[in-house]
C-alpha cells in the first residue's frame, strides 16, 4: 500500500521509514529509526529526486507507481550516491528503462562502481547548470564533501525548494509527520539532528560553510533533506545550528564531564565535581560514563558544550582505552575550539592526565587546557579534593570570561 505526502504544489514525498535498522552505517545506534526521503515532481516532465535504501525499495516503488498513475518517469536526479539513498537506482532503471539520470561526473563514476547500469541514461551537470521540466526550473549546486565528494544539491527556482542531499538531515523516523512544524523539533529532534550532523558530516565543517555561503545567495523557502523532517518554516533556526556546528562553535556555555572509571572511584570523583560545579551556579552541565555511552552521543555532546572535563583512570600506563577511542573520534571529526580540564586516576603510576594533555596539544586544534589538574590516587581524598576545588574555580572563571 502506497504512503505519500504532498510537500508543496507539484511535489510529493515518496520516501519510507525504517525502524528495523539498529545501527546507521552499521555504527551509530538509531533507537528512533530513520527516514529515507525521496521526492517526486509532477510537472510537464516527471522528475524523481534521489531514491531510498534497498530495504525500503518495495514501499518506494509503490509510491512512485501510485503518483505517476500511468505516466512515464522522465528524469531521475541523483544528488548523493551513498547506498542509503542510491541503492534503488537499478530498480528504477529496470521499471522505467527510458528514464534519464541527471547527476555529476563523480556521481556517475560512483554509480558505475556500485554496478548500476547507467550507461546511455546520463545527463551530466555541473555547478550552475539549469534544467527546465515545464514550469519548474532546477539549478544544480556542487556540495563536495558534504559529506561525500560527489554530493550536490538541487534548487527549484520556481518555488524555492532546496533538495539538500545529506545536509540539514536528522536521525529519527518521521512516522506520518513530514514537516518541521508538525513535530517538537527543539524538544524531541534536536539531539538526533546534532548527533547526525556531528558524526556524519562533522569532519567537513569548512565544506559545510562553503555550502552555507552558496545557500545565502538564493531565496530558499523550503528545505527537503534526505533524512528527517522537511523544513518549511523557521529555517533560520536550523541554519544557525549548522553554522555553529560547522564552525565548531559551542551551542551552550556549559560543562560536559566524560569519565572513565574501572571500579567506581573516578566515577565518584566525577560526581563530586559535578556537584561542586552545580553549587557554583553552573546550570548547563552533563555527565557521561565513556564505558556505557555510545561514542556518537559523546561526540554530539562535545559539539554542544563549551567546556569539557576529561576524567580518566590510567590503564596499562596509558589512557583508558574507551577514553582514548573517544579522543580519536574527536580528532577524526576535527573537533576544536573547546576549553578542557583534566582529571587523572591511578594507584601506582597515574599517567592518563599527561597523555591526554599531550594528545590535545599535539593531535587537535585550538584546544585550551586549563593548568589546574586533579590527580586521584586510588580514591578521592582531602588533597585531591583541594585540587578539585581549584579546578572548579578555574572552570567557573573560564565560563564567565
CSV table of C-alpha atoms in Angstrom, one decimal, residues 256-261 266-267 269-271 273 288-290 308-314 319-320 323 326 340-345 352-353 356 374 376 388 391:
chain,number,residue,atom,x,y,z
A,256,UNK,CA,30.5,18.2,29.8
A,257,UNK,CA,32.1,15.7,32.1
A,258,UNK,CA,33.2,12.5,30.4
A,259,UNK,CA,34.8,9.9,32.8
A,260,UNK,CA,36.4,6.5,32.6
A,261,UNK,CA,36.2,4.5,35.8
A,266,UNK,CA,36.8,8.0,39.2
A,267,UNK,CA,33.0,7.9,38.8
A,269,UNK,CA,35.2,12.0,41.6
A,270,UNK,CA,33.2,13.0,38.5
A,271,UNK,CA,30.0,13.1,40.5
A,273,UNK,CA,33.0,17.6,40.6
A,288,UNK,CA,28.6,10.6,30.9
A,289,UNK,CA,30.4,7.3,31.6
A,290,UNK,CA,32.6,6.7,28.5
A,308,UNK,CA,34.9,19.6,28.6
A,309,UNK,CA,36.3,17.7,31.6
A,310,UNK,CA,38.2,14.5,30.7
A,311,UNK,CA,38.4,12.3,33.7
A,312,UNK,CA,40.3,9.0,33.1
A,313,UNK,CA,42.0,6.3,35.1
A,314,UNK,CA,45.4,5.1,33.9
A,319,UNK,CA,44.8,6.4,28.7
A,320,UNK,CA,41.8,4.2,29.4
A,323,UNK,CA,38.5,7.3,26.6
A,326,UNK,CA,36.6,8.9,22.2
A,340,UNK,CA,39.4,21.3,28.6
A,341,UNK,CA,40.1,20.4,32.2
A,342,UNK,CA,41.8,17.1,33.1
A,343,UNK,CA,41.4,14.6,36.0
A,344,UNK,CA,43.5,11.5,36.1
A,345,UNK,CA,43.5,8.5,38.3
A,352,UNK,CA,46.5,9.5,31.9
A,353,UNK,CA,46.4,13.2,32.6
A,356,UNK,CA,45.5,13.4,27.4
A,374,UNK,CA,43.2,16.7,39.6
A,376,UNK,CA,43.1,10.9,42.2
A,388,UNK,CA,39.3,19.8,42.5
A,391,UNK,CA,39.8,23.3,39.1
